[in-house]
Structure formats: structure tokens, C-alpha cells
Coordinates of C-alpha atoms in Angstrom, one line a residue:
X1 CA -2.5 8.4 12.8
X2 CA -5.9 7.5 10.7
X3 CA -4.1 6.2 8.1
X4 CA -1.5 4.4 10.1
X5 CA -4.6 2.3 11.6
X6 CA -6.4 1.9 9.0
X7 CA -3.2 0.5 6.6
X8 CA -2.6 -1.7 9.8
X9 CA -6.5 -2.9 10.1
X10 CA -7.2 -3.5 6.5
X11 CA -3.8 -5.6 6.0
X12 CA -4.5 -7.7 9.3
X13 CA -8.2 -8.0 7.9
X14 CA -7.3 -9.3 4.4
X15 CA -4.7 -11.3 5.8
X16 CA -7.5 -13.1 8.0
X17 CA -9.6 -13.3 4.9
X18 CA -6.6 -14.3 2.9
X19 CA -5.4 -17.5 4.5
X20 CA -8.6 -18.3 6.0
X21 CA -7.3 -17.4 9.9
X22 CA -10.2 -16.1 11.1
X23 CA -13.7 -16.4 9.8
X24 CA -14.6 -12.8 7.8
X25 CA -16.4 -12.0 4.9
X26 CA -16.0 -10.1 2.3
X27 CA -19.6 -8.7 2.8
X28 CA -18.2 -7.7 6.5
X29 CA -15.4 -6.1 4.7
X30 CA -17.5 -4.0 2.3
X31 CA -19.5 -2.4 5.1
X32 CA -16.4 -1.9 7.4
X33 CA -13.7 -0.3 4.4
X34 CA -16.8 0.7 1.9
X35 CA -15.0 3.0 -0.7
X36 CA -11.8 2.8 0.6
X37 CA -9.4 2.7 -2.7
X38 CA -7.1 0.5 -0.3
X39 CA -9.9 -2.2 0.2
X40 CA -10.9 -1.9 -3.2
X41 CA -6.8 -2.6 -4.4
X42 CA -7.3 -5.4 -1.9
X43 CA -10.3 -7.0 -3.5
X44 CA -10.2 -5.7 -6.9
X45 CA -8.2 -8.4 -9.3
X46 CA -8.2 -11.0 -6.5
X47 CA -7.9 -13.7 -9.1
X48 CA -4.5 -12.3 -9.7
X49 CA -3.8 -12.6 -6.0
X50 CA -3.5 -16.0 -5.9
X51 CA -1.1 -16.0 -8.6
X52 CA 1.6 -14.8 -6.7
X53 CA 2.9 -15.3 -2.9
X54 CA 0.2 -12.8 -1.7
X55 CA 1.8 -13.0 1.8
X56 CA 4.9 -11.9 0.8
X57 CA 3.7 -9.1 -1.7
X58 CA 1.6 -7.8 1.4
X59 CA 4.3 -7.9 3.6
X60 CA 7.0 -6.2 1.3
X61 CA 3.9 -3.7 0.4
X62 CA 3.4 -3.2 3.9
X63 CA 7.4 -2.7 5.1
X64 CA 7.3 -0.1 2.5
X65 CA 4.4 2.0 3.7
X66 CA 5.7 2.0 7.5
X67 CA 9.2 3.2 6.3
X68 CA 7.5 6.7 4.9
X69 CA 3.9 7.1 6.9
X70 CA 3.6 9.5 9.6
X71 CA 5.7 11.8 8.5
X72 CA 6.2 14.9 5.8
X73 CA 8.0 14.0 3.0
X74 CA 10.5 16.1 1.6
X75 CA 11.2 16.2 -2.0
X76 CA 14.2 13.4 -1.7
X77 CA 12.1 11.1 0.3
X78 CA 9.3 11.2 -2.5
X79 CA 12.1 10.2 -4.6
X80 CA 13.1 7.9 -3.0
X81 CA 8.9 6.4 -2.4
X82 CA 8.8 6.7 -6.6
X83 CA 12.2 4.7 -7.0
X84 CA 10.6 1.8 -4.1
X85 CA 7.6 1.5 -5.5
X86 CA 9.3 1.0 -9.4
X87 CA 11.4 -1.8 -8.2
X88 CA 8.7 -2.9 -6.2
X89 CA 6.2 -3.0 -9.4
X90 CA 9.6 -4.7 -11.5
X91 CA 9.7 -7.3 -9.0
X92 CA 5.6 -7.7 -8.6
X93 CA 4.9 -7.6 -12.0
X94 CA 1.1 -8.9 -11.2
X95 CA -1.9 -6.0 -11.6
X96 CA -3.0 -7.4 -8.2
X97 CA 0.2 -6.3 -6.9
X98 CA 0.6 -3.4 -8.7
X99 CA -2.8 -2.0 -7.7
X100 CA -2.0 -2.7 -3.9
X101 CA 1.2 -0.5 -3.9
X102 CA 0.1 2.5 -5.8
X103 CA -3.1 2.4 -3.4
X104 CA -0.5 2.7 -0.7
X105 CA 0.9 5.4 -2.1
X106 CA -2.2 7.6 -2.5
X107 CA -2.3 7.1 1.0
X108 CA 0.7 8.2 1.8
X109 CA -0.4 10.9 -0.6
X110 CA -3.1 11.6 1.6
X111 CA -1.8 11.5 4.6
X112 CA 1.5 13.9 3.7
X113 CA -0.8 16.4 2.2
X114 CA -2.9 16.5 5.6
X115 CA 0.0 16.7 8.0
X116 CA 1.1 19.7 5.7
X117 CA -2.4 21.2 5.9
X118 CA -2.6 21.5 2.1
X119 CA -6.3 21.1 0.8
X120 CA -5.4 19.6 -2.3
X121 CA -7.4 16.3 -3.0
X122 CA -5.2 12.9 -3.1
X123 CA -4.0 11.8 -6.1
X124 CA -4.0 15.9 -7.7
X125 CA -0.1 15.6 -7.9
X126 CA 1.8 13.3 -10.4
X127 CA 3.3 11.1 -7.8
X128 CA 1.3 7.9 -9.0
X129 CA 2.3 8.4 -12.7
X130 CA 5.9 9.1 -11.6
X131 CA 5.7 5.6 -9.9
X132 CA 4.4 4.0 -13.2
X133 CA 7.2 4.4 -15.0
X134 CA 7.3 7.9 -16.2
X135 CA 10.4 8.6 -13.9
X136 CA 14.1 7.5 -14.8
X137 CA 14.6 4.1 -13.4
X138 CA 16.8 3.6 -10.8
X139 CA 17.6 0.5 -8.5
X140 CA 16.7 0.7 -5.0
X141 CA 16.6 -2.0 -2.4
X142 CA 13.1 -3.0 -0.2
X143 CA 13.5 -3.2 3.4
X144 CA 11.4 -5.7 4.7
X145 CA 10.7 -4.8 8.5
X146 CA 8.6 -7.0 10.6
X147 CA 5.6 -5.8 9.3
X148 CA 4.3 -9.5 9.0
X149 CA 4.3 -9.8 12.5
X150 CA 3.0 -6.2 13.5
X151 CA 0.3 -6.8 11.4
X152 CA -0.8 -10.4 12.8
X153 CA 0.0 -8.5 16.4
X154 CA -3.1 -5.7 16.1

């Protein structure tokens, strides 16, 4: 349930900062997400951000961490993650972009390694590099949920 929160804080946060909804800074941000590689995805490349329809990159990015969070992962669903997040970076082909998604994947990462009680650190398997490419491409379809709106809801 951590991660679940803090995926759903940190998206409504930068989508405050974002569009300019609600006064925050980015110093505010720093001391509530510090190290978080999620907040750092976020921040890190912003300029690149505003090349594409941010909005719609963080709520496809979004849809596709509620489809597999809270939940172990078998081997087809990781599959399945690796094939999203490919046609996810072929349609997002922005580093800004890119960095947000495989950040969301080290968290679901994180969070499937702790619900199995493994103690291996995130980011020890080859999940990300599968999802850069090294797997054989195949086409899978996003499901966009209303994750715009549960996030604006929190």
C-alpha cells in the first residue's frame, strides 16, 4: 500500500506543479519526495516535459502502474509489464517520458519483491533492461483507466 500512495501523491503533486493548479514548489517537493527515483524521473529532464502532452504521458503512465501494483506478478504478467512499457516507450519516444515509466517500473519492482518477502534490492533483476529493448518486440495495447481523475480526486 506504500507505493500505491506514494505513486498516487507524487502524480497529484506534479500534476499541481505541472499545470500550475495549486501553488507548490519544487523546493517543497525536494524535502517531501527527497531521493525518491520517481520524483527525481519527475523532475529530472523537465525541459523535455514540455515537449510533449505531459498530461497525457502521466495519465497513460499512471493507467499502467494501477493495472499491475498491489499485487505479485507472475512470470506472464511481467511479460506482459515489459511488452506495455515497450509500446509505451515507442509511442513516448521523449527521455522525459521514458525515464518516468521505467521509474514506475522499479517500483513495481519494489513493491513485488516486498509483497514476496524477497530481500533482493530493486532494480537487481533485468526487468528494466528487458523493457529497454532487449526483449522481442511485441504489440500490446495501453489501457487508459481513469487515473486522471483518481489522481486529481486524492
Amino acid at each position: 500500500m506504500y507505493y500505491q500512495t506514494l505513486v498516487k501523491n507524487l502524480f497529484n503533486d506534479m500534476h499541481h506543479f505541472l499545470n500550475g493548479v495549486q501553488a507548490i514548489s519544487l523546493e517543497d517537493l525536494k524535502d517531501n519526495y527527497q531521493e525518491e527515483p520517481l520524483f527525481l524521473a519527475f523532475i529530472g529532464n523537465l525541459d523535455q516535459a514540455a515537449a510533449v502532452d505531459y498530461n497525457r504521458a502521466m495519465n497513460e503512465s499512471y493507467a499502467f502502474y494501477k493495472k499491475f501494483c498491489g499485487k505479485e506478478l507472475a512470470e506472464e504478467d511481467w511479460d506482459l509489464v515489459i511488452l506495455e512499457v515497450q509500446e509505451f516507450n515507442k509511442n513516448w519516444e521523449n527521455i522525459w517520458c521514458k525515464g518516468l515509466i521505467l521509474a514506475l517500473l522499479d517500483i513495481l519492482d519494489r513493491e513485488d519483491r516486498e509483497l514476496r518477502g524477497e530481500g533482493q534490492e530493486p532494480g537487481e533483476g533485468s526487468t528494466q533492461a528487458e523493457a529497454d529493448g532487449d526483449m522481442e518486440q511485441e504489440e500490446a495495447e495501453l489501457t487508459e483507466d481513469d487515473g486522471q481523475q483518481e489522481m486529481e480526486a486524492a
